[in-house]
mmCIF file of C-alpha atoms in Angstrom:
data_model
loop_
_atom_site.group_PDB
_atom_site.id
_atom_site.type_symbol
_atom_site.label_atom_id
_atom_site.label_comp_id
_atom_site.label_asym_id
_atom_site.label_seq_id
_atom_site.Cartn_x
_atom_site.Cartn_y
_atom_site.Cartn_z
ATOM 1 C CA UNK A 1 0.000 0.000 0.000
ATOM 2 C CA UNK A 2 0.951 3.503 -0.625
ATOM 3 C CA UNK A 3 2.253 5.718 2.179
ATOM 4 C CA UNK A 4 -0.041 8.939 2.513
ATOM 5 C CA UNK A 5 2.934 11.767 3.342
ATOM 6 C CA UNK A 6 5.083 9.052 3.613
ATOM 7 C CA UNK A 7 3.555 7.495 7.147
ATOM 8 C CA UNK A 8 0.210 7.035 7.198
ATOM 9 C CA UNK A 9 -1.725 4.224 4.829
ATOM 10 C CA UNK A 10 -5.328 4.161 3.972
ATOM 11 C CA UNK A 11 -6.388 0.817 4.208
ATOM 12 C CA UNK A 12 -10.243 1.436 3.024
ATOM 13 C CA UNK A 13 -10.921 1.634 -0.271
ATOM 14 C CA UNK A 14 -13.124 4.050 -1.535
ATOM 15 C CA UNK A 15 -13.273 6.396 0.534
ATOM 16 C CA UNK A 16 -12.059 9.280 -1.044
ATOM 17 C CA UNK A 17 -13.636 12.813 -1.518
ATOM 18 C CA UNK A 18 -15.311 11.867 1.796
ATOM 19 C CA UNK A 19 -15.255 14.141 4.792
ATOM 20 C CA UNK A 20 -13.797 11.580 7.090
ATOM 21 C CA UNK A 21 -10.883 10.980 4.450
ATOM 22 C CA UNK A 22 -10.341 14.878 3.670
ATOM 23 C CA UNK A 23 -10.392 15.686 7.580
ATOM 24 C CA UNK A 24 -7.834 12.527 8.064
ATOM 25 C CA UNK A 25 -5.986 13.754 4.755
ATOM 26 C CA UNK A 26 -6.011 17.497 5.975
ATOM 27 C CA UNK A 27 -4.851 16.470 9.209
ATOM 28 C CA UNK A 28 -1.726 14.519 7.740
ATOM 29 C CA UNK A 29 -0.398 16.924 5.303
ATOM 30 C CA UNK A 30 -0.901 20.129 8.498
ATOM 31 C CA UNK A 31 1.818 17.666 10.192
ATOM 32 C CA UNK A 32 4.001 16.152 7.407
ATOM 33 C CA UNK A 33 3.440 18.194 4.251
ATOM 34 C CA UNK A 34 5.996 21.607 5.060
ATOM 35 C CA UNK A 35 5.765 21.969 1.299
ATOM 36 C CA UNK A 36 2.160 22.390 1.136
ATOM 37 C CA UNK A 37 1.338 23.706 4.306
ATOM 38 C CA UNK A 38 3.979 26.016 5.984
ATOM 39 C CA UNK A 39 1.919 27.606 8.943
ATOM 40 C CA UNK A 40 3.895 28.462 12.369
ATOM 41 C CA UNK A 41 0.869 26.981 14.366
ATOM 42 C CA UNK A 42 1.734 23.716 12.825
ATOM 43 C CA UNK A 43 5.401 23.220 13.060
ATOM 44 C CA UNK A 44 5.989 20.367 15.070
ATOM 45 C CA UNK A 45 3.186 18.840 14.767
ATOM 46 C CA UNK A 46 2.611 14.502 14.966
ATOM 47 C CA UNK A 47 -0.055 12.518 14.228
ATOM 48 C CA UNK A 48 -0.534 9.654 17.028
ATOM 49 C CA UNK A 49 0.714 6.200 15.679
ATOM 50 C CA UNK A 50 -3.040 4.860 15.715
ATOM 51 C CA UNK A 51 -4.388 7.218 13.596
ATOM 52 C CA UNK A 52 -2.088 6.961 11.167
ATOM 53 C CA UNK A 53 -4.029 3.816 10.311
ATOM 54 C CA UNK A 54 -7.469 5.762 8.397
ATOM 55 C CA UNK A 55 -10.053 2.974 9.708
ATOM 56 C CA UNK A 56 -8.535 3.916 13.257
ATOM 57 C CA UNK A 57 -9.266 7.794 13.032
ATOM 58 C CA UNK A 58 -12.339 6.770 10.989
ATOM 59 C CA UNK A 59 -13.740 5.220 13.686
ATOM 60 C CA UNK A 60 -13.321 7.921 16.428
ATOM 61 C CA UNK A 61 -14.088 10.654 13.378
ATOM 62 C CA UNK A 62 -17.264 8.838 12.947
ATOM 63 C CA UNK A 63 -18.001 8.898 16.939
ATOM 64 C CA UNK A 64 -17.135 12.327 17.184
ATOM 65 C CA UNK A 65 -18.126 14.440 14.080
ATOM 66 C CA UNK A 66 -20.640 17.389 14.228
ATOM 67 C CA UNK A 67 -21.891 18.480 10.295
ATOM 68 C CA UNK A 68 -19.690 21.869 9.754
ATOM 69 C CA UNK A 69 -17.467 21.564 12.311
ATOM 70 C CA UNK A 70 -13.536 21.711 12.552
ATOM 71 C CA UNK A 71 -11.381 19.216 14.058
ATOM 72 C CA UNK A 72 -9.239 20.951 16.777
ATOM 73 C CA UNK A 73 -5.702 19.746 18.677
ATOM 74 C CA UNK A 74 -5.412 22.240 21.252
ATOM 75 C CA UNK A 75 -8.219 23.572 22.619
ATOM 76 C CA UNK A 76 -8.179 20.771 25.350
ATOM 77 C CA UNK A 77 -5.145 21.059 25.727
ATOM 78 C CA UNK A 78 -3.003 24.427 24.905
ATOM 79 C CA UNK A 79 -0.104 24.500 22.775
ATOM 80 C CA UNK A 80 -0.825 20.673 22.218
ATOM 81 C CA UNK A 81 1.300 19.450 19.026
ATOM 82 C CA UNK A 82 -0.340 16.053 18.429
ATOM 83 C CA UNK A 83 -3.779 15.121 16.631
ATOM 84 C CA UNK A 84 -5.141 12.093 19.195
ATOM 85 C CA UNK A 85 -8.164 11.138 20.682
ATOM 86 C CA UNK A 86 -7.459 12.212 23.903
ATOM 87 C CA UNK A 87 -6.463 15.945 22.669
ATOM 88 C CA UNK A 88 -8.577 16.595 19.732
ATOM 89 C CA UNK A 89 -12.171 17.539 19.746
ATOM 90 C CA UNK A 90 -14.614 19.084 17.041
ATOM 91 C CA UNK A 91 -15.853 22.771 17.230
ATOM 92 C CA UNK A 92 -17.772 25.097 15.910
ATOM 93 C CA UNK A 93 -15.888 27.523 13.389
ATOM 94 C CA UNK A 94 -16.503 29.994 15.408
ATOM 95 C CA UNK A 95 -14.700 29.097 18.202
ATOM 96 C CA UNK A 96 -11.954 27.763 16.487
ATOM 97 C CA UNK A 97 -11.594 31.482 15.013
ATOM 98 C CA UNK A 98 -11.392 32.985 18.019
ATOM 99 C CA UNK A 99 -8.211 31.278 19.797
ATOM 100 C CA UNK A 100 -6.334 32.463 16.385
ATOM 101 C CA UNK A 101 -3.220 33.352 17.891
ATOM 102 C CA UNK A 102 -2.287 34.527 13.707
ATOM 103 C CA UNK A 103 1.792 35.038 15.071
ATOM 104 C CA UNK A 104 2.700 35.387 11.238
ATOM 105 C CA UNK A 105 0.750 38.356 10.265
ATOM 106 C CA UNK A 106 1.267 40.486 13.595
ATOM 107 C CA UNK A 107 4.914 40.441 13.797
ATOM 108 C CA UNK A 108 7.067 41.002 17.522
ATOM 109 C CA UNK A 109 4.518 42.396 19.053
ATOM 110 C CA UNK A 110 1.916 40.314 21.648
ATOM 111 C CA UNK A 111 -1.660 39.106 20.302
ATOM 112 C CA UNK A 112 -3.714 42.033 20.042
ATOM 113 C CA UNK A 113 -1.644 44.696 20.180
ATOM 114 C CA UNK A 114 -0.764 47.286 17.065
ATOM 115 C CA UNK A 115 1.773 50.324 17.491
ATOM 116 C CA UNK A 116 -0.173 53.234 16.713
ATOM 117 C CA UNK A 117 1.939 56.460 16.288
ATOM 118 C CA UNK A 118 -0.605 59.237 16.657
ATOM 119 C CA UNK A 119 0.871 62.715 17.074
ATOM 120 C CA UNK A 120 4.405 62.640 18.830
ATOM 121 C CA UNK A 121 3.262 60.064 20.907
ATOM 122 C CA UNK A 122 3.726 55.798 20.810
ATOM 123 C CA UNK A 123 0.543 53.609 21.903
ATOM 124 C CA UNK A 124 -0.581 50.812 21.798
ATOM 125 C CA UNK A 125 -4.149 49.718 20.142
ATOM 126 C CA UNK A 126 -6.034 47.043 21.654
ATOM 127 C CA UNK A 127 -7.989 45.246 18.576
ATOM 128 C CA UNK A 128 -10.275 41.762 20.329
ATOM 129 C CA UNK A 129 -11.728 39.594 16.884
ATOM 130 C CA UNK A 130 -14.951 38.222 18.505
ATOM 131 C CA UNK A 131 -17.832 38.012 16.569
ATOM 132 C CA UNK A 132 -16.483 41.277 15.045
ATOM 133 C CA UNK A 133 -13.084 42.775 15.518
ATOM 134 C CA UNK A 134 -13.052 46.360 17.811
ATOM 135 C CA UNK A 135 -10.710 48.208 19.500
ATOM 136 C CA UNK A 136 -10.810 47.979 23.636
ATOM 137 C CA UNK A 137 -8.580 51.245 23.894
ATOM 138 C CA UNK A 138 -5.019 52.756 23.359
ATOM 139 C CA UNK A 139 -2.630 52.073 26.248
ATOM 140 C CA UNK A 140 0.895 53.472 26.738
ATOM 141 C CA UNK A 141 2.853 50.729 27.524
ATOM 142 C CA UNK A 142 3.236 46.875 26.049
ATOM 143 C CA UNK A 143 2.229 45.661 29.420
ATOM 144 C CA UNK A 144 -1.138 48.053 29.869
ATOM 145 C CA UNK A 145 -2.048 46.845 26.673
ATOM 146 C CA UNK A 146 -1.839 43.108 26.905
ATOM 147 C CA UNK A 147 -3.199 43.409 30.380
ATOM 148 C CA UNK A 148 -6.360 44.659 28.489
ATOM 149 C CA UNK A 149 -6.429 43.067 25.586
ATOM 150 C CA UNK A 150 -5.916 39.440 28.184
ATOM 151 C CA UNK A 151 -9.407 40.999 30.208
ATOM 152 C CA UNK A 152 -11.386 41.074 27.089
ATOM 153 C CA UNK A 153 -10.598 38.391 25.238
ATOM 154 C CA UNK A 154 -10.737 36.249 28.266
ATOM 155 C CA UNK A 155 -14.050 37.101 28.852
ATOM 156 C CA UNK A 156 -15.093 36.459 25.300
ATOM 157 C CA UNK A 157 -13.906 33.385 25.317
ATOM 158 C CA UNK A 158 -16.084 32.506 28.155
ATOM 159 C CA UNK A 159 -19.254 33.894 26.735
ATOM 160 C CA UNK A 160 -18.626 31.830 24.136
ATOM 161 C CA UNK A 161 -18.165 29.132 25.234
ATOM 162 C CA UNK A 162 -21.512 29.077 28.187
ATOM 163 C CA UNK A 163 -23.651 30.890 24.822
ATOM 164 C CA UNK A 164 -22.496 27.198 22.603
ATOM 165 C CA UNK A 165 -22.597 24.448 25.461
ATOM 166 C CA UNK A 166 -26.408 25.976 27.097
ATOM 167 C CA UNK A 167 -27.439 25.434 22.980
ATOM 168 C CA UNK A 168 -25.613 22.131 23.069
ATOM 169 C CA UNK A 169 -22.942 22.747 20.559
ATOM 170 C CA UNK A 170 -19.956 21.825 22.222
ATOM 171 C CA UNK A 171 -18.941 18.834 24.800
ATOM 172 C CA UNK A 172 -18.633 19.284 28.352
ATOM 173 C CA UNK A 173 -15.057 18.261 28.081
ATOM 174 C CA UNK A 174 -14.383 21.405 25.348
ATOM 175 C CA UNK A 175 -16.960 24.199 27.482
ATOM 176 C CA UNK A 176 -14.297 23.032 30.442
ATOM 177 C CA UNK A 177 -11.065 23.515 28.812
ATOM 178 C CA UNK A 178 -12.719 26.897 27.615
ATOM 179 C CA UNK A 179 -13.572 28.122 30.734
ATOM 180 C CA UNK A 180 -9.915 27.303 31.850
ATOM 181 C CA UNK A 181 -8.495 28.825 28.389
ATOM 182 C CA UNK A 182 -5.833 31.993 29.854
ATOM 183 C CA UNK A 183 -4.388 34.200 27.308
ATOM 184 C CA UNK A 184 -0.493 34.663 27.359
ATOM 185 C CA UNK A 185 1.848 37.381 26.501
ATOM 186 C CA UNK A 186 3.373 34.307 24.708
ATOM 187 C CA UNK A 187 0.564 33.417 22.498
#
């Protein structure tokens, strides 16, 4: 059988064009395709041995699967770099949007923040992408700023996340590890 990226193997037959392939498929080349798909947030990344096998992640895809929703590694568990069953979950688009940390695009400075040079003066912008992106204020220092921007988005998060699991849209398990989710001057 042929090796999909070189370590995993498909050993159902047709099965592609389905979403349990494409997810499985997606999932591979995020880990062992750098030539396809070069994004920071996925350097490092491993696929557990077991679901390198597709009936194996077929099987807990099929357990598991809402219709439109994304198949996550680290919202259970932060910073996670490996697609299992024990870290992965499916969620809403929504809240997968909104723990972008998008390190790429914003440069050296810490989520949220944008240098704003208005008059003589250096501040800092506070932008929070919820539902819709706004600014939370203009701050003086790096520290203010993030201190700010960590209140907000904080507290979006948890709106969120009670607003989706009283309507039943995510698992206990991923409501928990969203109340618990803290923002870092890291992230």
């Amino acid at each position: 059988m042929k090796k999909v990226f070189g370590v995993a193997t498909c050993d159902l037959t047709g099965v592609k064009g389905t979403k349990p392939y494409s997810t499985w498929k997606n999932m591979l080349r995020r880990c062992y395709s750098h030539y396809d798909y070069n994004q920071a947030s996925y350097e490092g990344c491993t696929v557990t041995p077991e679901w390198l096998l597709y009936s194996t992640f077929k099987q807990w895809f099929d357990e598991n699967y809402v219709e439109g929703y994304a198949l996550d590694k680290d919202i259970i568990k932060k910073n996670n770099l490996l697609y299992s069953p024990e870290t992965c979950c499916f969620v809403p688009q929504e809240i997968n949007a909104l723990l972008i940390k998008g390190k790429r695009r914003r440069g050296k400075l810490p989520i949220g923040l944008v240098l704003c040079r208005r008059n003589k003066y250096k501040k800092y912008q506070v932008q929070v992408k919820g539902r819709t992106p706004y600014s939370v204020g203009y701050f003086y220092t790096i520290e203010e700023a993030f201190q700010a921007y960590k209140m907000e988005k904080e507290k979006i998060i948890k709106e969120r996340a009670t607003q989706y699991f009283q309507e039943g849209k995510i698992t206990q398990r991923v409501y928990q590890a969203l109340m618990e989710y803290q923002v870092e001057i890291t992230d």
